Coordinates of C-alpha atoms and ligand atoms in Angstrom, one line a residue:
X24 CA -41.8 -123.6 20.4
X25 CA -43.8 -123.3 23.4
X26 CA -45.7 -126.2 24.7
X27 CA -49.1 -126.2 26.4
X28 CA -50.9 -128.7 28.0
X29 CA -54.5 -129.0 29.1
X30 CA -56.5 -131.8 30.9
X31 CA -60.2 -133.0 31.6
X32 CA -63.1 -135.0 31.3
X33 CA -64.6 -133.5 28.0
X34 CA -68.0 -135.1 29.2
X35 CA -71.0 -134.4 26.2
X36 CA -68.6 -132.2 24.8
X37 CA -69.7 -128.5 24.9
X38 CA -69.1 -124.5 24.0
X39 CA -67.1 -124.3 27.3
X40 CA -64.9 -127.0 26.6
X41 CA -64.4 -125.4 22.8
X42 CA -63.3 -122.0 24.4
X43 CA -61.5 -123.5 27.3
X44 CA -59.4 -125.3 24.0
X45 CA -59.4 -122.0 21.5
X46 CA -57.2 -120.7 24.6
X47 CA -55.6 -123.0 25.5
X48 CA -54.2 -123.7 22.4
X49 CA -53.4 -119.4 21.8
X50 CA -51.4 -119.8 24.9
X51 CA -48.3 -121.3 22.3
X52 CA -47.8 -123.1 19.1
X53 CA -48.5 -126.8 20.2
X54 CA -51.3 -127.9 21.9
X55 CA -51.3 -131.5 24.4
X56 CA -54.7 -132.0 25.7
X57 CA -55.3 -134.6 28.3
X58 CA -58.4 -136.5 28.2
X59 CA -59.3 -138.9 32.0
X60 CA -59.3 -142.2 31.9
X61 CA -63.2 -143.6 33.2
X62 CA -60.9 -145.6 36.3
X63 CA -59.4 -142.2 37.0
X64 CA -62.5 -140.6 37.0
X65 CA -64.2 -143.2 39.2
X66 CA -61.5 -143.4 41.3
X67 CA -61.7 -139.4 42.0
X68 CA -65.4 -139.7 43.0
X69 CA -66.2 -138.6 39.4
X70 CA -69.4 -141.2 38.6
X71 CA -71.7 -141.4 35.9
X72 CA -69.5 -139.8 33.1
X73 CA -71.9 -140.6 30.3
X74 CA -69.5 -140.5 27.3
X75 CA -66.7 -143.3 26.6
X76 CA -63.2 -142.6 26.8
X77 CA -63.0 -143.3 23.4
X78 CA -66.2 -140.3 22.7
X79 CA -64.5 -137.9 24.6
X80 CA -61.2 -138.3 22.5
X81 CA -62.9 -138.1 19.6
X82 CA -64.7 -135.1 20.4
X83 CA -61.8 -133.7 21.6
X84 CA -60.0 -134.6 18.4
X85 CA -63.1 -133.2 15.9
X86 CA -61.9 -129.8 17.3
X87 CA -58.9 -130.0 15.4
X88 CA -57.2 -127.4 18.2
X89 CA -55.2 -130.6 20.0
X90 CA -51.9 -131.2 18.6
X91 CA -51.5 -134.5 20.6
X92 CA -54.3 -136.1 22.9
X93 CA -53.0 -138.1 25.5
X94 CA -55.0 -140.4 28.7
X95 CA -54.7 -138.8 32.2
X96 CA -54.5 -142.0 34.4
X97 CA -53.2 -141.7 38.2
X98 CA -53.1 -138.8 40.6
X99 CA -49.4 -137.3 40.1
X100 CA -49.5 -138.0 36.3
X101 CA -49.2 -134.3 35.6
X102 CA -46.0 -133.8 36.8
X103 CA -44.4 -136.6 35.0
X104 CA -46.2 -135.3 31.9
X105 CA -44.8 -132.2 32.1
X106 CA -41.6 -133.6 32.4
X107 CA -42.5 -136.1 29.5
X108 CA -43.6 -133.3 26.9
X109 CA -41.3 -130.8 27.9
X110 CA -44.3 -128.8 28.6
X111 CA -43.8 -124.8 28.9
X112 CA -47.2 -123.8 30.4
X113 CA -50.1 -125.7 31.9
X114 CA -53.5 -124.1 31.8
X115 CA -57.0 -125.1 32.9
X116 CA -60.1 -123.2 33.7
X117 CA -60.7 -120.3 36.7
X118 CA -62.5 -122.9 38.3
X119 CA -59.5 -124.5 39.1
X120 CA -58.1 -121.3 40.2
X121 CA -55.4 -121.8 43.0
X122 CA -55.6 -126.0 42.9
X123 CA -52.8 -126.7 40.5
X124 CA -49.9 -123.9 42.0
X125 CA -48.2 -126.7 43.3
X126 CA -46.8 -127.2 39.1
X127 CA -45.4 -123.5 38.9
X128 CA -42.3 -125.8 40.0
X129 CA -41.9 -126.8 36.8
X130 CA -43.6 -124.7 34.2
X131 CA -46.0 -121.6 34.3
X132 CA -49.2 -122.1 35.4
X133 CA -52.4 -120.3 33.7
X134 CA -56.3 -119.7 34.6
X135 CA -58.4 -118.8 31.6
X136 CA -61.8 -117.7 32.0
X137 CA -64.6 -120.2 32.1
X138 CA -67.3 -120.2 30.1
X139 CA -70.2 -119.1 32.0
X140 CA -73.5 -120.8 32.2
X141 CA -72.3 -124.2 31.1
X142 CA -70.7 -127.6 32.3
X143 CA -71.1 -131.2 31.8
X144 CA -72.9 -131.6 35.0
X145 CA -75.2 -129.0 34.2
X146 CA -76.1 -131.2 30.7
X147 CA -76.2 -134.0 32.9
X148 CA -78.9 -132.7 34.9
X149 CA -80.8 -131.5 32.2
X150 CA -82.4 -135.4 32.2
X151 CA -82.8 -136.0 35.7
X152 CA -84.2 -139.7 36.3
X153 CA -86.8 -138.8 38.8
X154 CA -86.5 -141.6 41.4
X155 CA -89.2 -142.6 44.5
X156 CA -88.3 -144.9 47.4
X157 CA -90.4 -147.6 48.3
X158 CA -90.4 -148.8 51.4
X159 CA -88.5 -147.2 54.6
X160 CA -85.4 -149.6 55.5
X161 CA -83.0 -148.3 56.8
X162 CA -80.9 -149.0 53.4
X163 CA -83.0 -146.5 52.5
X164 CA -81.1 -143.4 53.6
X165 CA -78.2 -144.5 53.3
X166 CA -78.9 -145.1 49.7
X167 CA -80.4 -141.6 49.7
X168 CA -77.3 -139.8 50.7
X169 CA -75.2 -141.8 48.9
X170 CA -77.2 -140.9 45.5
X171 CA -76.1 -137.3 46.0
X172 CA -72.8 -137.8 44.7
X173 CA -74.1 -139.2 41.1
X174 CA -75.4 -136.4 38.9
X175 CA -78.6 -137.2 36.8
X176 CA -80.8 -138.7 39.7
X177 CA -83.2 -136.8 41.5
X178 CA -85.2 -138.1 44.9
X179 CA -89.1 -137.5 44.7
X180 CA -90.0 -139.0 47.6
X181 CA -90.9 -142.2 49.9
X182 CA -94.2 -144.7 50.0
X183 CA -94.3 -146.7 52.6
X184 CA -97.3 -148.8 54.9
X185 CA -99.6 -147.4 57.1
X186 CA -97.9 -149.7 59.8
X187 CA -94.7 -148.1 59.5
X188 CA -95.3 -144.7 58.6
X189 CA -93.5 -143.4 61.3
X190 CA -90.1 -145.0 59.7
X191 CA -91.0 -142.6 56.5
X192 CA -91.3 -139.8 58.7
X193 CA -88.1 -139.9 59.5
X194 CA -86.5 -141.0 56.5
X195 CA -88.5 -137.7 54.7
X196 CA -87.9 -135.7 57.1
X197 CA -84.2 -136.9 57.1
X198 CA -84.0 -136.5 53.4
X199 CA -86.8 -133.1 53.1
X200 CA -88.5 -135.3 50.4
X201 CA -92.3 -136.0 49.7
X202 CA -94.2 -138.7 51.8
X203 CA -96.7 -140.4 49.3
X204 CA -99.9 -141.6 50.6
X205 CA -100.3 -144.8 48.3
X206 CA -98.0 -145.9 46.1
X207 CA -99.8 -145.1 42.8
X208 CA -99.3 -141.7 43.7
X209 CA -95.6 -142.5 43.9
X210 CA -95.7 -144.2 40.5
X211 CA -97.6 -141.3 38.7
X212 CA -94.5 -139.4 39.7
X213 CA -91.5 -141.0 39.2
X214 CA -89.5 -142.6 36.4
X215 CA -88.0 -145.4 38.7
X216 CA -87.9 -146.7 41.9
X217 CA -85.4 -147.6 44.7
X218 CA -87.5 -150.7 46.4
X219 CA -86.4 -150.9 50.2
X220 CA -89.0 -152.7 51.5
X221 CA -88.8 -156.1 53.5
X222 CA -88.0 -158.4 50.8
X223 CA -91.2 -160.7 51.4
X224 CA -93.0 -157.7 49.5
X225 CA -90.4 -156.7 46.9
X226 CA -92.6 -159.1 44.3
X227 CA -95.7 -157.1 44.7
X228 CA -93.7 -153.7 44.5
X229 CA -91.8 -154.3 41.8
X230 CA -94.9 -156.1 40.0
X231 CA -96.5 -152.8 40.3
X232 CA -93.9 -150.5 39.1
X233 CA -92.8 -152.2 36.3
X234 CA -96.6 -152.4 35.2
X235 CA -96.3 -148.7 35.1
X236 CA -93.1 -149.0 33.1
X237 CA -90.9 -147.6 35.7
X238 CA -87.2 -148.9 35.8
X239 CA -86.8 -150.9 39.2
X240 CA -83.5 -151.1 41.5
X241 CA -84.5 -153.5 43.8
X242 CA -82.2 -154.0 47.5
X243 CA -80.8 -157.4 48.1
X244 CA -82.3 -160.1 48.9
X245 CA -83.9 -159.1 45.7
X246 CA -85.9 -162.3 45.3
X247 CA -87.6 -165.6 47.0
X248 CA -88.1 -167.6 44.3
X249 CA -86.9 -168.9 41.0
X250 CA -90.6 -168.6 39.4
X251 CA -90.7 -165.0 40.7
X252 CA -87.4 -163.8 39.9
X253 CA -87.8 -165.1 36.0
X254 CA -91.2 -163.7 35.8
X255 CA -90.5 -160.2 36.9
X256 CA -87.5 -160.2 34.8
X257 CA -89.5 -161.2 32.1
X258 CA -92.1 -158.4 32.7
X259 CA -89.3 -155.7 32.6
X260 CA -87.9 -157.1 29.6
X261 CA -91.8 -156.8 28.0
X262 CA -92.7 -153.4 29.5
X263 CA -88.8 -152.6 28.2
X264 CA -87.8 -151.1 31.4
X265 CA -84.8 -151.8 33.6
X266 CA -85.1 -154.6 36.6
X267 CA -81.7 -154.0 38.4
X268 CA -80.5 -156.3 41.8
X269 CA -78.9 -154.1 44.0
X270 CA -76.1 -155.5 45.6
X271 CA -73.0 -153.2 46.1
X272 CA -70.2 -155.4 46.3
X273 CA -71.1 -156.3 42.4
X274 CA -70.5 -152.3 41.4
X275 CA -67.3 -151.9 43.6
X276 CA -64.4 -151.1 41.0
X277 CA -61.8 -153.4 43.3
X278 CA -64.5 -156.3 43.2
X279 CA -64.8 -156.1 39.6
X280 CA -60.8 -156.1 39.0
X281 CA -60.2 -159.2 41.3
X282 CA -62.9 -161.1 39.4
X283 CA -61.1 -159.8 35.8
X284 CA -57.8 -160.7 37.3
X285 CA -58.7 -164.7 38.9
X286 CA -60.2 -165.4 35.4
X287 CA -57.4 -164.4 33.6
X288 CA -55.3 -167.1 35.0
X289 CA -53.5 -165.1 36.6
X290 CA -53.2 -167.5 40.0
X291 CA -53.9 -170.5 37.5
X292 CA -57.1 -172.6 37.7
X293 CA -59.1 -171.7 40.5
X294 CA -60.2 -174.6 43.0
X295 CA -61.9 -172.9 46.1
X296 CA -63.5 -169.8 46.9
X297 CA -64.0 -168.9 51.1
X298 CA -66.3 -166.1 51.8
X299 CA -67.0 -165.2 55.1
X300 CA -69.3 -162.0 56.5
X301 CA -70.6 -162.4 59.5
X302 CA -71.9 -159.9 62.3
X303 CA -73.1 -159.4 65.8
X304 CA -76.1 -157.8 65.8
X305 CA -77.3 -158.0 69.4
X306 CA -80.6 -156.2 70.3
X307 CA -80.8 -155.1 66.9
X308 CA -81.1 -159.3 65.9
X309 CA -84.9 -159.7 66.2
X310 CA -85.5 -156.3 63.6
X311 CA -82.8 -157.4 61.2
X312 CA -84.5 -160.2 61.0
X313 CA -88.0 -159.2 60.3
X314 CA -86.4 -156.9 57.6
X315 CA -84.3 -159.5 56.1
X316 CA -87.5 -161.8 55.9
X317 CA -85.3 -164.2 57.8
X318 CA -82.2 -164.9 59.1
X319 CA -78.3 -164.8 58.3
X320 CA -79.1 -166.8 54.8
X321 CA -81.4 -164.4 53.6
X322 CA -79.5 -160.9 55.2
X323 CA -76.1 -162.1 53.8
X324 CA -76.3 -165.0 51.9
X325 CA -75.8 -163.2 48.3
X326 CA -72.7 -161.8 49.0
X327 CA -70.6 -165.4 49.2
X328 CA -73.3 -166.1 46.3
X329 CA -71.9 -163.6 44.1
X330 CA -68.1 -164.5 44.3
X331 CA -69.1 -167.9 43.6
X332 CA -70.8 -167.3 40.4
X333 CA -68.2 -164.3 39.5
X334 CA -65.2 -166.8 39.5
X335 CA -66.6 -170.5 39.6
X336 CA -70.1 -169.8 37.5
X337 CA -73.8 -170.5 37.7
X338 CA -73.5 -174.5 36.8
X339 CA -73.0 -175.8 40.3
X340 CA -73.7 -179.4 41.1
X341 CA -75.4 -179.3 44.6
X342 CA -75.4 -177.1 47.6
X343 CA -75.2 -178.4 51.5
X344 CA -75.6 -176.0 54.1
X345 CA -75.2 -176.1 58.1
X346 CA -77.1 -173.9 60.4
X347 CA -77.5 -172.9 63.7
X348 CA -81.1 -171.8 64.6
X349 CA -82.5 -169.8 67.8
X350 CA -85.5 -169.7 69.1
X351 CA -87.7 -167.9 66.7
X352 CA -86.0 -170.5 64.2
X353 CA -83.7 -168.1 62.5
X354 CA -80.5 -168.8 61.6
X355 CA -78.2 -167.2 63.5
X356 CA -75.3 -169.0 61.8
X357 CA -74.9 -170.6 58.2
X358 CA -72.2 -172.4 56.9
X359 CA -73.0 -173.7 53.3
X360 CA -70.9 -175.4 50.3
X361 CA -71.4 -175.2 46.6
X362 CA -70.4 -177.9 44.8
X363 CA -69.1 -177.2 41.0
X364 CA -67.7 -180.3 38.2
X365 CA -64.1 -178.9 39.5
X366 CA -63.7 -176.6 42.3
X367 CA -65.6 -175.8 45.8
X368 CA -67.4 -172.3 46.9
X369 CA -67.8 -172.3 50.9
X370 CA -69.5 -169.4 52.8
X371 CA -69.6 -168.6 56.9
X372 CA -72.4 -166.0 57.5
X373 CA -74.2 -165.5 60.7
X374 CA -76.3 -162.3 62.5
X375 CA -75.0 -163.8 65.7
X376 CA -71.5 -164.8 65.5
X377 CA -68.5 -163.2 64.3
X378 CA -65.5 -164.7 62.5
X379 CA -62.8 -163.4 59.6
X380 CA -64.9 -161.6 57.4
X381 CA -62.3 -161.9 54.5
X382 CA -62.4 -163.5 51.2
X383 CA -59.7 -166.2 49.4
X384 CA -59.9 -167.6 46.0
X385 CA -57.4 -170.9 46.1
X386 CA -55.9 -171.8 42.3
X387 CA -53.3 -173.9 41.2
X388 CA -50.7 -171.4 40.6
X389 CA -51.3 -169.0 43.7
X390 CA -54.4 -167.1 45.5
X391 CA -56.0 -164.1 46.2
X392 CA -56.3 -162.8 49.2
X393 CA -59.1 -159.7 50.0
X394 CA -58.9 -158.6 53.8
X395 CA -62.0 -158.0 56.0
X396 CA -64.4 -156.9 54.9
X397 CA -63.8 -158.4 51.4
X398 CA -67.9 -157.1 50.1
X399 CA -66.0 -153.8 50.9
X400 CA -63.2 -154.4 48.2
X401 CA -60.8 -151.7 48.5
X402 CA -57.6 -153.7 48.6
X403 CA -56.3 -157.3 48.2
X404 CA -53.1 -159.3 47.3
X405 CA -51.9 -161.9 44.8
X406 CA -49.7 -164.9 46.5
X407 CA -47.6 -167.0 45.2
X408 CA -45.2 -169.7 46.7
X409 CA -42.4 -167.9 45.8
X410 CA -43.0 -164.6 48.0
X411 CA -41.0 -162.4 45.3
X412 CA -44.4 -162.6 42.7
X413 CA -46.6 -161.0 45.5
X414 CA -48.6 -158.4 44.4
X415 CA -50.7 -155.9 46.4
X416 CA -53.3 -153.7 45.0
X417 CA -55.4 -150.6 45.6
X418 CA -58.8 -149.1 44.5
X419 CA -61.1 -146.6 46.1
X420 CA -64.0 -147.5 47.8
X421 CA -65.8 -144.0 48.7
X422 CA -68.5 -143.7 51.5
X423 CA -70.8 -146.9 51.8
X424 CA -70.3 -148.1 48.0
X425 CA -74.1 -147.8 46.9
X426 CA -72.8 -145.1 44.6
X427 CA -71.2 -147.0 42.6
X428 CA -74.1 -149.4 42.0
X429 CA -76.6 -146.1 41.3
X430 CA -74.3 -145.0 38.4
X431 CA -74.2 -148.5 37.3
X432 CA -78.2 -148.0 37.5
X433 CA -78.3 -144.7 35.4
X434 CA -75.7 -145.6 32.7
X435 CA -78.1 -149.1 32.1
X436 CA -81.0 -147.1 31.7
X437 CA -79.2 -144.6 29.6
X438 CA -77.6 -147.5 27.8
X439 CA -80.8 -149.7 27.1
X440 CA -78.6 -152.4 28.4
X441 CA -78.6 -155.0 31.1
X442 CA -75.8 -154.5 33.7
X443 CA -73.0 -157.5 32.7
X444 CA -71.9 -156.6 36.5
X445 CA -74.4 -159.0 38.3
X446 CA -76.8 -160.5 35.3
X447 CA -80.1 -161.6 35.7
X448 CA -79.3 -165.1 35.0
X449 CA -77.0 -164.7 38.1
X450 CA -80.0 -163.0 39.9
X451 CA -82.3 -165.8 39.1
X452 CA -79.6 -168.7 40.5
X453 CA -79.6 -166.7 43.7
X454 CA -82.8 -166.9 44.3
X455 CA -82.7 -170.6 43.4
X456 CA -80.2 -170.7 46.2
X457 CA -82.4 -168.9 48.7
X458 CA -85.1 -170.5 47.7
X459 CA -83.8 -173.7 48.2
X460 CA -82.7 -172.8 51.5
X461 CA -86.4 -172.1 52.5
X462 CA -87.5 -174.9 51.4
X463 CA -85.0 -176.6 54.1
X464 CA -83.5 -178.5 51.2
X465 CA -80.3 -180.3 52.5
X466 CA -80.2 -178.1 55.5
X467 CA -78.6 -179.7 58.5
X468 CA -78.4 -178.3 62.2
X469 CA -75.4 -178.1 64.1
Ligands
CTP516 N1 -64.5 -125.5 31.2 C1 -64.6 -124.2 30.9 N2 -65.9 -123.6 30.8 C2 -67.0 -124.4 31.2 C3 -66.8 -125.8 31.5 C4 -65.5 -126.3 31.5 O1 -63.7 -123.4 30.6 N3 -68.1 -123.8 31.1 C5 -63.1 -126.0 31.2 C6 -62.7 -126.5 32.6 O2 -62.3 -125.5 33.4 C7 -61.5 -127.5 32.2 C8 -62.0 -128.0 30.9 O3 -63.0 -127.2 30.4 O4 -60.4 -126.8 32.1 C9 -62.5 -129.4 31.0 O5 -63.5 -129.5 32.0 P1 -64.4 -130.6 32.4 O6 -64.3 -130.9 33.9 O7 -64.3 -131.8 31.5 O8 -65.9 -129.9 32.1 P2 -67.0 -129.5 33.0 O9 -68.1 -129.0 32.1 O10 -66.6 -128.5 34.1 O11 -67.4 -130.9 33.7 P3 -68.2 -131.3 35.0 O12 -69.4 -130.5 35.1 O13 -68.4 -132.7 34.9 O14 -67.2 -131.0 36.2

């Protein structure tokens, strides 16, 4: 009997996919077809895979041409499946031609023709969410390139003031997009919008867009108040559009697994979480904090923000913070305590200072421990006392990480669902943080 095996994603299952499977499976007389796990596919730079695991075996399985359908997991798994199924001859399409020689060690190795003219990607594409930037950051490119490697999305262009045109220059130029002249004209022609703008005018801009039923990823610090952040969220949920708070550390795959992992009990109950990120911004200090609308509170203070409400909730008792001012009275330096029924959240952030930017959650049993810079999760460790129970682990963390939180964006919209990632009730409590701040409520100097 001779054994094939054949692997992919099987995304919106089409007629290429069918072929690639007809001859795959004339190849011998039993058919193994591996199907990618989403982590894989994340972890391999493959984002926004629209169908579930479970959709993509099943369409797989409707074929009727797989004899067994198995879950393709970590790099180097097709070797040991080989071995596994006592596989005779592995086979994928030509436009793998020459990347899988490496397994003629240990059974033949076939190209079949691809299917011209179709691919998931191509489906994909078909729906492009037309996207426009508002305002000109410097987020905003960033952003911009790293929206390149999620299929679906397509940049329109960029709005921004009179007073800083020159900043959307660049940026279009940068990205050879459109430069609106007002922003209705932006609206007209997008179906969402990326709002990059100093966060003292995110209210207005995203007021605007979601009147005009556009979906809305807005940059941290998304918002300045409690009253403003309900009532926008509101409004999306009315005009039944998407408000979405961008913060990448909440989309990061390692961030997400820590979280998953300290709630599980896994280093018992948890009784602290330290979060420090803190930078030295020198000349670049007075700018950051125009854009920021403020200083290290407002630039960095939702990052600590959002590990505390990830692992000790949104029902804190009272917060105290600590600053250091300069001379334009920004704070330069922050140090801030949330206070919870059981357990303690403290954060270090500053524009002007620089310290361990890592992250530990304390709990009964042992603690986590993510390594600078923790909002960057790629890798952290589980400790214990006894030093045998350590545990390290790995997850990819490509280019700047905004990619992950733009095909968080896309699957929500595609999904008519909220994003269980960072919620809008945990949204709302940090701007009841900021907000509290700026109100200079139980803010002490040092
Ligand atoms: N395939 C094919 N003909 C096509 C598309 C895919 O023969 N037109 C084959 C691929 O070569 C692979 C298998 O189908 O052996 C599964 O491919 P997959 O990557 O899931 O499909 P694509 O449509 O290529 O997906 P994407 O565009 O996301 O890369």
């Amino acid at each position: 009997m001779t054994r094939v095996i054949t692997y992919g994603t099987y995304d919106l299952f089409h007629q290429g996919h069918y072929n690639l499977l007809k001859h795959a499976k004339a190849l011998g007389d039993y058919l193994i077809v591996g199907v990618t796990s989403d982590t894989f596919d994340k972890g391999r730079g493959k984002l926004n895979v629209h169908d579930s695991l479970m959709t993509r075996i099943e369409n797989v399985r409707k074929t009727g041409l797989a004899d067994q359908i198995i879950v393709e997991e970590y790099f180097g798994q097709k070797i040991d499946d080989i071995h596994r199924y006592d596989v005779d001859i592995f086979t994928v399409g030509s436009d793998w031609k020459g990347h899988f020689d490496y397994l003629q060690e240990f059974c033949k190795v076939v190209y079949l023709p691809r299917t011209k003219g179709i691919s998931s990607t191509e489906i994909r594409n078909r729906h492009m969410l037309r996207m426009g930037i508002i305002g000109a950051e410097g987020i905003a490119l960033r952003f911009a390139e790293e929206a390149r490697f999620v299929s679906g999305l397509e940049l329109a262009g960029i709005y921004e003031t009179d007073a800083r045109k020159d900043q959307e220059h660049y940026i279009a130029g940068m990205l050879q997009v459109r430069e609106y002249e007002g922003l209705d004209a932006l609206l007209q022609d997008v179906d969402a919008v990326y709002v990059a703008a100093p966060p003292i005018h995110h209210a207005a801009y995203i007021r605007q867009a979601l009147e005009q039923k556009k979906h809305v990823l807005v940059e941290y610090p998304a918002f300045f108040t409690v009253r403003e952040a309900e009532e926008l969220y509101a409004l999306a949920k009315e005009k039944q559009v998407l408000l979405f708070h961008g913060l990448k550390t909440a989309y990061c795959p390692a961030f997400q697994r820590l979280v998953s992992m300290a709630k599980s009990g896994m280093i018992g109950n948890i009784l602290s979480v330290d979060a420090n990120f803190t930078r030295v911004l020198g000349n670049q200090l007075q700018e950051r904090c125009r854009e920021a609308s403020g200083g290290s509170m407002m630039a960095l203070g939702e990052y600590p923000l959002l590990a505390f409400f990830k692992l000790l909730g949104l029902d804190f008792r009272k917060i105290a913070f600590f600053s250091r001012t300069n001379a334009e009275k920004k704070d330069i330096y922050t140090r801030f305590f949330v206070q919870y029924g059981n357990a303690i959240g403290s954060a270090g952030i500053g524009l002007d200072a620089k310290s361990e930017g890592n992250l530990v959650v304390t709990g009964t049993r042992g603690y986590i421990y993510v390594p600078a810079p923790w909002w960057k999760t790629e890798y952290f460790e589980v400790r214990y006392e006894d030093l045998n129970q350590n545990r390290k682990y790995f997850y990819k963390f490509q280019g700047e990480g905004l990619r992950y939180e733009i095909a968080e964006f896309l699957h929500c919209i595609r999904s008519h669902k909220p994003s269980a990632m960072l919620t809008a009730e945990e949204s709302v409590q940090m701007a009841r943080v900021l907000e509290q701040y700026r109100r200079q409520d139980n803010v002490e100097s040092i």
